[in-house]
Coordinates of C-alpha atoms and ligand atoms in Angstrom, one line a residue:
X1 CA 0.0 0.0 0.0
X2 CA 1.4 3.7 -0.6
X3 CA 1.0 5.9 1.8
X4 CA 0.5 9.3 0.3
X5 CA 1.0 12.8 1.9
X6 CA -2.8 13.3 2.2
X7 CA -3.4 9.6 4.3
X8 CA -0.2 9.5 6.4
X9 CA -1.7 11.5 8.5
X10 CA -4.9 9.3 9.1
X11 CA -2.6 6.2 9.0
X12 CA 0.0 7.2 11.5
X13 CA -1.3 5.1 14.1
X14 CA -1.8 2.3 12.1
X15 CA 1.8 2.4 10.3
X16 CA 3.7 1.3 13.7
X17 CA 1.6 -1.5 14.1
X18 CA 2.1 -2.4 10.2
X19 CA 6.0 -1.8 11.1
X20 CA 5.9 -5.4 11.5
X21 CA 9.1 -4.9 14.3
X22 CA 8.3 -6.9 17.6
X23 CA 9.0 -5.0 20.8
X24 CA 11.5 -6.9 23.2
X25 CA 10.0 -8.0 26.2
X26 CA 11.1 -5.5 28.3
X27 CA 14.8 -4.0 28.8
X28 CA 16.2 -6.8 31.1
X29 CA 15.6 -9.4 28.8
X30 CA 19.3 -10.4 29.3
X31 CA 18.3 -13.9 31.5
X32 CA 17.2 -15.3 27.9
X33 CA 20.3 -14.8 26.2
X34 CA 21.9 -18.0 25.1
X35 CA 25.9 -18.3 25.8
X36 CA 28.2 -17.0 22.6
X37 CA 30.8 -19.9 22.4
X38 CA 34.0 -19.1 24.1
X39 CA 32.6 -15.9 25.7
X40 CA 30.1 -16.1 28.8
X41 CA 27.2 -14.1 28.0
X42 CA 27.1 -12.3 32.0
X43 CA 30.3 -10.8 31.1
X44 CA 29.2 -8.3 28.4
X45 CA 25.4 -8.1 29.2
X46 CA 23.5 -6.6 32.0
X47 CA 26.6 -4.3 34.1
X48 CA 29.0 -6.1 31.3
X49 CA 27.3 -4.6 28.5
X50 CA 28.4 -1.3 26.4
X51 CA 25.5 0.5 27.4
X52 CA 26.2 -0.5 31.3
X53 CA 30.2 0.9 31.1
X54 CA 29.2 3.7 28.7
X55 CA 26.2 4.9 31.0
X56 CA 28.3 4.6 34.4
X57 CA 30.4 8.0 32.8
X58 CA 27.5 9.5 31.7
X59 CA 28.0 8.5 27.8
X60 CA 25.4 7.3 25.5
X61 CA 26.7 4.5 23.0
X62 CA 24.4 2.7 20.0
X63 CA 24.7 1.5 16.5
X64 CA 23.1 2.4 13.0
X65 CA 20.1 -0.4 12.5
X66 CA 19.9 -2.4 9.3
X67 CA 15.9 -2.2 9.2
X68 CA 15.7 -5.8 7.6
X69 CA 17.5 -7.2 10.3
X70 CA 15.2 -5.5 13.1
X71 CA 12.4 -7.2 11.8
X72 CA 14.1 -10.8 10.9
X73 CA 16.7 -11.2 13.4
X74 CA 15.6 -11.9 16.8
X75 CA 19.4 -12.4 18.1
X76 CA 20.0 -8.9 16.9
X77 CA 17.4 -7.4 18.3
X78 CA 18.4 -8.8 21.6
X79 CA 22.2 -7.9 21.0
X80 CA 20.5 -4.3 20.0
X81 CA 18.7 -4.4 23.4
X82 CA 21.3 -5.8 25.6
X83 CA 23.9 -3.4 24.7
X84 CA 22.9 0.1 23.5
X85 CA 21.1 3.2 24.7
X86 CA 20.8 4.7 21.5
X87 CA 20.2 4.0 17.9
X88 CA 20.5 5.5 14.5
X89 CA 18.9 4.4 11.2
X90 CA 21.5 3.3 8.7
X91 CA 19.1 4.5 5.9
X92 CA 15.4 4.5 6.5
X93 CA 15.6 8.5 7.7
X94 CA 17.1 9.3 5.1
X95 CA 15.8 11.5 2.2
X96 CA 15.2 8.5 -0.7
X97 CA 13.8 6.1 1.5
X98 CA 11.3 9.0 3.4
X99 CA 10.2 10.5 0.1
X100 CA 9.9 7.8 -2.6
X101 CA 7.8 10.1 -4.7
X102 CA 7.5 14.0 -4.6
X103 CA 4.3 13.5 -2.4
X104 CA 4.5 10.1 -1.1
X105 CA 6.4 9.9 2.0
X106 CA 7.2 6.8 3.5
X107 CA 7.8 6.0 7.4
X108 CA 6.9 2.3 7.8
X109 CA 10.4 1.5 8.4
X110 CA 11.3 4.8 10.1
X111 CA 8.4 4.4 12.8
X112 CA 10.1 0.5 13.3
X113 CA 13.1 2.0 14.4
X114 CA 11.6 4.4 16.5
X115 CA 8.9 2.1 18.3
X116 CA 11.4 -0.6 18.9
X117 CA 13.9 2.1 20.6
X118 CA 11.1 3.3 22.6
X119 CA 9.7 0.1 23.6
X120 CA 13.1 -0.7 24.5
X121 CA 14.2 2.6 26.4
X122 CA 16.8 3.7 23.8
X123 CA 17.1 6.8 22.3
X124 CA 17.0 7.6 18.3
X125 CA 19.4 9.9 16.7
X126 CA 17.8 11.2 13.2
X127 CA 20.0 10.8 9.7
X128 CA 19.7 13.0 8.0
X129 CA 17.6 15.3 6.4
X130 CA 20.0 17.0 3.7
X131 CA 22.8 15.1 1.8
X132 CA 23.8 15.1 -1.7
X133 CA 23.6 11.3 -1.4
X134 CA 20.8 9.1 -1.2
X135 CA 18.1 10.9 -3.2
X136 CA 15.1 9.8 -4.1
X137 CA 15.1 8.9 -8.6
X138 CA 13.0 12.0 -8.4
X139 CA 15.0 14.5 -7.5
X140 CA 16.7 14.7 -10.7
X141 CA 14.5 16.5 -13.0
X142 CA 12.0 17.3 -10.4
X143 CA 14.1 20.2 -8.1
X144 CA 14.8 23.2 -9.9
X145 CA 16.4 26.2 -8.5
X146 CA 12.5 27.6 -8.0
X147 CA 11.1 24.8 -6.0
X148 CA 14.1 23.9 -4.2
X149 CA 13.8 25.6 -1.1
X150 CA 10.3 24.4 -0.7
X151 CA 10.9 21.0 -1.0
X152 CA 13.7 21.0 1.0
X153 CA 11.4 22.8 3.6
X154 CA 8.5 20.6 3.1
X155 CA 11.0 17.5 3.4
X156 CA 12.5 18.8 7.0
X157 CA 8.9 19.7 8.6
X158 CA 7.2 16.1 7.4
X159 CA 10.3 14.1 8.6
X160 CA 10.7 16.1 11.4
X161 CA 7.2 17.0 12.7
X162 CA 6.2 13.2 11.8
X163 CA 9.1 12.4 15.0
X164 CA 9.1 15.7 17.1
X165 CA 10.0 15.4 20.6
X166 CA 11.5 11.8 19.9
X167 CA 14.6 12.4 19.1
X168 CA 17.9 12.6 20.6
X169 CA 19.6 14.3 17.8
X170 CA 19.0 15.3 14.5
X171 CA 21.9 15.1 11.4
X172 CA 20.6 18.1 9.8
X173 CA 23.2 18.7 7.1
X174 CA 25.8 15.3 6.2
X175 CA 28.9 16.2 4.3
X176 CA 28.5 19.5 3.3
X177 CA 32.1 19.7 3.2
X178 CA 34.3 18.7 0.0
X179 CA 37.7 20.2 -0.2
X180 CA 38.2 18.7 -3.4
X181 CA 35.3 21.3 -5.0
X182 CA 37.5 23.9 -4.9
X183 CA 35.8 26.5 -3.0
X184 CA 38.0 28.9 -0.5
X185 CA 35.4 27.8 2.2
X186 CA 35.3 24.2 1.5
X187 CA 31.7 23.8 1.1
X188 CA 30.6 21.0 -1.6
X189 CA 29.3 22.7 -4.5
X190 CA 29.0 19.8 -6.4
X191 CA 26.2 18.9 -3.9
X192 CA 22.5 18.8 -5.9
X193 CA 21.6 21.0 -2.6
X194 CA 24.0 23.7 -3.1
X195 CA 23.1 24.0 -7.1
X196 CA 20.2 24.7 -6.4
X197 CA 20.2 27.0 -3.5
X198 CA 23.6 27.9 -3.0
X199 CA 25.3 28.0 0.6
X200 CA 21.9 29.2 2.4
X201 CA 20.7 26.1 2.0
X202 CA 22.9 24.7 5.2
X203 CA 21.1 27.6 7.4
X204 CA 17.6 27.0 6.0
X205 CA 17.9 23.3 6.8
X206 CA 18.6 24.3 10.1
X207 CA 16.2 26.8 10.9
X208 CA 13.7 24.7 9.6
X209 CA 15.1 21.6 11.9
X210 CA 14.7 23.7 14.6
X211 CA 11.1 24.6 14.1
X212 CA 10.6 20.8 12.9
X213 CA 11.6 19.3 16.3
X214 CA 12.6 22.4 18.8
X215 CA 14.0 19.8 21.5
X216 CA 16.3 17.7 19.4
X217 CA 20.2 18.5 19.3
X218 CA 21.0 19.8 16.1
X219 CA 24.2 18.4 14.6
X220 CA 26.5 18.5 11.6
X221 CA 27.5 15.6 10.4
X222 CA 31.2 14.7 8.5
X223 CA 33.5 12.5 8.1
X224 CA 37.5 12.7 7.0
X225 CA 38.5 14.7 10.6
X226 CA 40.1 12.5 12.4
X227 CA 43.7 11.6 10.9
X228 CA 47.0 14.3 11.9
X229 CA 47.4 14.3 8.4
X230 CA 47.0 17.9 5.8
X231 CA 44.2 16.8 3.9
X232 CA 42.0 16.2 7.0
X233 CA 43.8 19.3 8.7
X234 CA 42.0 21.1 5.9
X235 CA 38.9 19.5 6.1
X236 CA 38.7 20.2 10.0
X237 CA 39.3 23.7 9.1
X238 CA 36.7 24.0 7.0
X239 CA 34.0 22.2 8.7
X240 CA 35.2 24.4 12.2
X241 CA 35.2 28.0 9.9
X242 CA 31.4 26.1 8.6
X243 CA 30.5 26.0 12.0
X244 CA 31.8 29.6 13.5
X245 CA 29.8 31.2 10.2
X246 CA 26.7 29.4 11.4
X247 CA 26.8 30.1 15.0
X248 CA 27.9 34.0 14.2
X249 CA 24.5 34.3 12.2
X250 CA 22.3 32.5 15.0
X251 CA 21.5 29.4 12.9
X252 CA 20.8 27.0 15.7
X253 CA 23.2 24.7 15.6
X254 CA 24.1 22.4 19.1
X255 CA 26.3 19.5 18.4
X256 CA 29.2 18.2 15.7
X257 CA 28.8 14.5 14.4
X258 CA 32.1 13.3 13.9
X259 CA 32.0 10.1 11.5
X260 CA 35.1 8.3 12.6
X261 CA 35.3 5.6 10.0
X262 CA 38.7 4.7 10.1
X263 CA 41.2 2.1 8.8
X264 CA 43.3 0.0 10.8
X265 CA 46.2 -0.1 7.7
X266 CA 46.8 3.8 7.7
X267 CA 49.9 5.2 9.5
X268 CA 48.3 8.8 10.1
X269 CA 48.8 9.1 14.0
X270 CA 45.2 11.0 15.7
X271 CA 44.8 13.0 18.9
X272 CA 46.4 16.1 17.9
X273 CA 43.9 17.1 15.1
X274 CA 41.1 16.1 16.9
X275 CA 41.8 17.6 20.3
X276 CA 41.9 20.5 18.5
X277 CA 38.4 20.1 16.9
X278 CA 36.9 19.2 20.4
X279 CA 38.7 22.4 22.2
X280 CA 37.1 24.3 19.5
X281 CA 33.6 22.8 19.1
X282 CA 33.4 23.3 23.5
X283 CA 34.7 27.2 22.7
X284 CA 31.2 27.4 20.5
X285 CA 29.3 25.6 23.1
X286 CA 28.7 22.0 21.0
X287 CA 28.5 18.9 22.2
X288 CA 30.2 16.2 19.7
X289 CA 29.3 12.8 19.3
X290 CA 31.3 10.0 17.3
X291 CA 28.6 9.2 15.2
X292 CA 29.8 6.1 12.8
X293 CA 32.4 4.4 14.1
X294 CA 34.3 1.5 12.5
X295 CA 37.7 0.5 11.4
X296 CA 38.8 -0.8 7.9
X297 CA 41.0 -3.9 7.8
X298 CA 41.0 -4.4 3.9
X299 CA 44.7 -3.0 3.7
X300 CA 46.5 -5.2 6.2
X301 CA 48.2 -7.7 4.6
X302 CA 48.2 -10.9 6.8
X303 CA 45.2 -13.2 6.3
X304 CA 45.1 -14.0 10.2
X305 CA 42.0 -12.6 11.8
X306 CA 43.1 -12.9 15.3
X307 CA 46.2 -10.7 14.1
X308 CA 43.8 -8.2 12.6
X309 CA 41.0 -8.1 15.1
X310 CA 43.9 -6.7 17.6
X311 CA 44.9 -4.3 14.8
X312 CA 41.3 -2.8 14.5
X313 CA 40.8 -3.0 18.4
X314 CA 43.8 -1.2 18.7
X315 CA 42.0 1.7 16.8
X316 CA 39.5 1.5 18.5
X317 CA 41.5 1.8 22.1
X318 CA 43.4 4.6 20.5
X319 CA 40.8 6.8 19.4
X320 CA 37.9 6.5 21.5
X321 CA 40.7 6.8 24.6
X322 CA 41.8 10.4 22.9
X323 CA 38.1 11.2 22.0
X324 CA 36.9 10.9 25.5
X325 CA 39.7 12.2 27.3
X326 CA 38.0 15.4 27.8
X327 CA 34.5 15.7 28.6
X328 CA 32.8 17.0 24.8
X329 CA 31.8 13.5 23.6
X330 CA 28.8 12.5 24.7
X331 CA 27.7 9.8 22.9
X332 CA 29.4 6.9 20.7
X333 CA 27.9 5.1 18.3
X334 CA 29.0 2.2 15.7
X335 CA 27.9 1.8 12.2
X336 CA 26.4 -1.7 12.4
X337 CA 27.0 -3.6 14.8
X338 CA 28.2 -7.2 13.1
X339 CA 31.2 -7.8 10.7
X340 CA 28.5 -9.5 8.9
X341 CA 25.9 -6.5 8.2
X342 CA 28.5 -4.1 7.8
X343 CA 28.6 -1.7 4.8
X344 CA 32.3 -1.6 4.4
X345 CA 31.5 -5.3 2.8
X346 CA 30.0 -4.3 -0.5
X347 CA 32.5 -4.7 -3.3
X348 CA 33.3 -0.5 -3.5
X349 CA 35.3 -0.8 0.1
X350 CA 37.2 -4.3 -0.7
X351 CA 40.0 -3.3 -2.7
X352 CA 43.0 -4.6 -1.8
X353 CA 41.3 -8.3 -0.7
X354 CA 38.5 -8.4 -2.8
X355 CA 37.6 -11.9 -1.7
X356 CA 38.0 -11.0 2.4
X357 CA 35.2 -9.9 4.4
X358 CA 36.4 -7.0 6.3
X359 CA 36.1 -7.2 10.7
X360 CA 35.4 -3.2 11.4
X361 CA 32.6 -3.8 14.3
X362 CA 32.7 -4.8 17.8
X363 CA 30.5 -8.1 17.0
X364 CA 32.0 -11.1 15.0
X365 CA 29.2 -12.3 12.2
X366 CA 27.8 -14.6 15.0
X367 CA 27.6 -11.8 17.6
X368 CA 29.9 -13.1 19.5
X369 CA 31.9 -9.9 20.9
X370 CA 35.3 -9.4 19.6
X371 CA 38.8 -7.5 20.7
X372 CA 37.1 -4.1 19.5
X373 CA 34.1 -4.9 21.7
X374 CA 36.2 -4.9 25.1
X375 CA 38.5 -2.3 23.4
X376 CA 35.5 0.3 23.4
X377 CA 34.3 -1.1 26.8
X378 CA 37.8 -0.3 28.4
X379 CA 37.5 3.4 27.2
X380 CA 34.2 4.2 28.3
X381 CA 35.1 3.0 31.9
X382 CA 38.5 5.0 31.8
X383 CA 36.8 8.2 30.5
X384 CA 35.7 11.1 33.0
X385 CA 32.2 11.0 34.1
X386 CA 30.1 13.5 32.3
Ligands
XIL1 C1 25.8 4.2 4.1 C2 25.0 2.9 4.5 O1 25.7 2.2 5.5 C3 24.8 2.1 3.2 O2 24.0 1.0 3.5 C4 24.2 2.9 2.1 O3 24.2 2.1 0.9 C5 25.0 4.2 1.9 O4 25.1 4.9 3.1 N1 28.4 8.3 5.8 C6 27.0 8.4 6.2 C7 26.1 7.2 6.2 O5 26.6 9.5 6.7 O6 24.8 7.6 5.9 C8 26.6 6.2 5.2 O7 25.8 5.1 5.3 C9 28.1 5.9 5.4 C10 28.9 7.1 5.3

């Protein structure tokens, strides 16, 4: 059935229940889990869980939600509900999936997410409403510098005002920065966003967020900020310079998403770069939360996995250590949460071992938890309480 703008509205109630997405039975369903071989299930649920550790410093941690597996996976939506206080939809908030056609909008999958989360006591973060990715077919051919702005405006209240008082925190603008474009202030202007509506469309999106959902932190999102090296030293600069211009003009801005997708096989040291980014996002009052976190193994060369589960844990130790040394970060989330469901599988991100499935999350393809699980655990109990 499609669900058009004009009976969304009279089906809203019935959508959640049409989700299809069982609710767990409660949040302390932890006595039913069945043992992981090798690893006894007490020691990383209930107080040995992520979201136990993370909580006990004042930290929210989750993981982006593969929609399919929500409603087919009932060991995932344990693992989801043993160890997370928040969670993020990999795609189904995003712009394509929301608004299949320029007046159908589409939140069966959306309202899963959220209605498991709340059933569960979790949080939602909301991603995204403006990116030059994930389009709808439409968009092309459809937007024209004329009706831009008001589908972009109509996009952000629906979304928005659909969720309102829901959400933890709202990715309002994704990757609005490509050095590569050219521009002296870094912005993307090969984005579809900024052709047709130039730089103001990053403030509109915002001021509209903030009249969609007045309660929920509004971030930016980006990735490529993490490594010592010049070319993210550029891009930090750009995205910090993004942010001072925003908060100068009163476009309500409140946190800084920091991807963190990283790769266990570079040699760029991190700390200094990023320390530097945190020190500045607290000098304009933002909170920052590592949004997307996982680590790359495709570029080590040795085949062992135990060899390159420690390399990626390692990463892990290292960077969420420096991240929450001071007190900005408040919140860390993955980007899956099983080697098996993890995007940096598809063919585009398995170069150098095409025929190697890559280990980036904490959870091995069975869920069992791996080095990077106790790695991340180990941080959050050796950060500050905040
Ligand atoms: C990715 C999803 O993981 C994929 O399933 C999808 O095909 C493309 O998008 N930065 C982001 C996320 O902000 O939305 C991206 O998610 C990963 C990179």
């Amino acid at each position: 059935m499609k669900i058009t703008r004009r009976n969304w509205l009279r089906q809203a109630a019935g959508t959640v229940a049409a989700a299809g997405v069982p609710a767990m039975l409660g949040r302390r369903a932890n006595a039913l889990s069945k043992p992981h071989h090798h690893v006894d299930p007490n020691v990383i649920t209930g107080e040995g869980s992520l979201m136990a550790h993370a909580s006990a410093r004042g930290l929210l941690t989750g993981a982006a939600v593969n929609i399919q597996l929500l409603r087919s996976d009932e060991t995932y939506r344990r693992v989801l509900g043993e160890q997370y206080s928040i969670l993020v939809g990999e795609n189904c908030m995003k712009f394509g999936p929301t608004q299949p056609k320029p007046d159908v909008y589409y939140f069966n999958d959306a309202d899963g997410l959220v209605t498991f989360a709340e059933a569960n006591g979790m949080k939602v973060r909301g991603h995204n409403f403006i990116w030059h990715e994930y389009l709808p077919e439409w968009f092309t051919g459809t937007v024209t510098k004329e009706n831009a702005k008001k589908i972009l405006v109509d996009h952000i209240m629906t979304v928005g005002g659909r969720y309102k008082g829901r959400i933890h925190s709202w990715d309002v603008v994704n990757e609005a920065i490509w050095i590569e474009d050219g521009r002296p202030d870094g912005l993307r202007s090969s984005s579809p966003w900024f052709q047709m509506l130039g730089p103001e469309y990053i403030d509109l999106a915002y001021r509209t967020a903030h009249e969609a959902d007045p309660n929920a932190f509004l971030t930016y999102n980006d990735y490529g900020i993490e490594y010592d090296n010049a070319e993210e030293g550029k891009k930090r600069a750009a995205v910090l310079d993004l942010l001072k211009r925003m908060k100068a003009a009163g476009t309500p801005i409140d946190a800084l998403g920091v991807q963190s997708h990283l790769n266990s096989a570079s040699t760029n040291s991190f700390g200094r770069g990023t320390t530097e980014l945190l020190d500045a996002a607290r000098q304009l009052g933002l909170q920052v939360f590592i949004t997307e976190l996982d680590v790359k193994d495709d570029g080590q060369e040795t085949d062992d996995i135990a060899k390159r589960d420690e390399e990626v844990a390692h990463v892990y130790r290292a960077f969420t250590g420096s991240m929450l040394e001071g007190k900005q970060v408040k919140a860390v989330l993955t980007w899956g949460v099983s080697d098996a469901h993890s995007w940096l599988n598809g063919p585009k991100w398995r170069v150098k071992h095409p025929d190697r499935l890559q280990r980036p999350l904490p959870f091995d393809s069975d869920y069992t938890p791996k080095p990077a699980f106790f790695a991340l655990r180990d941080s959050f109990d050796k950060a500050k309480r905040r």
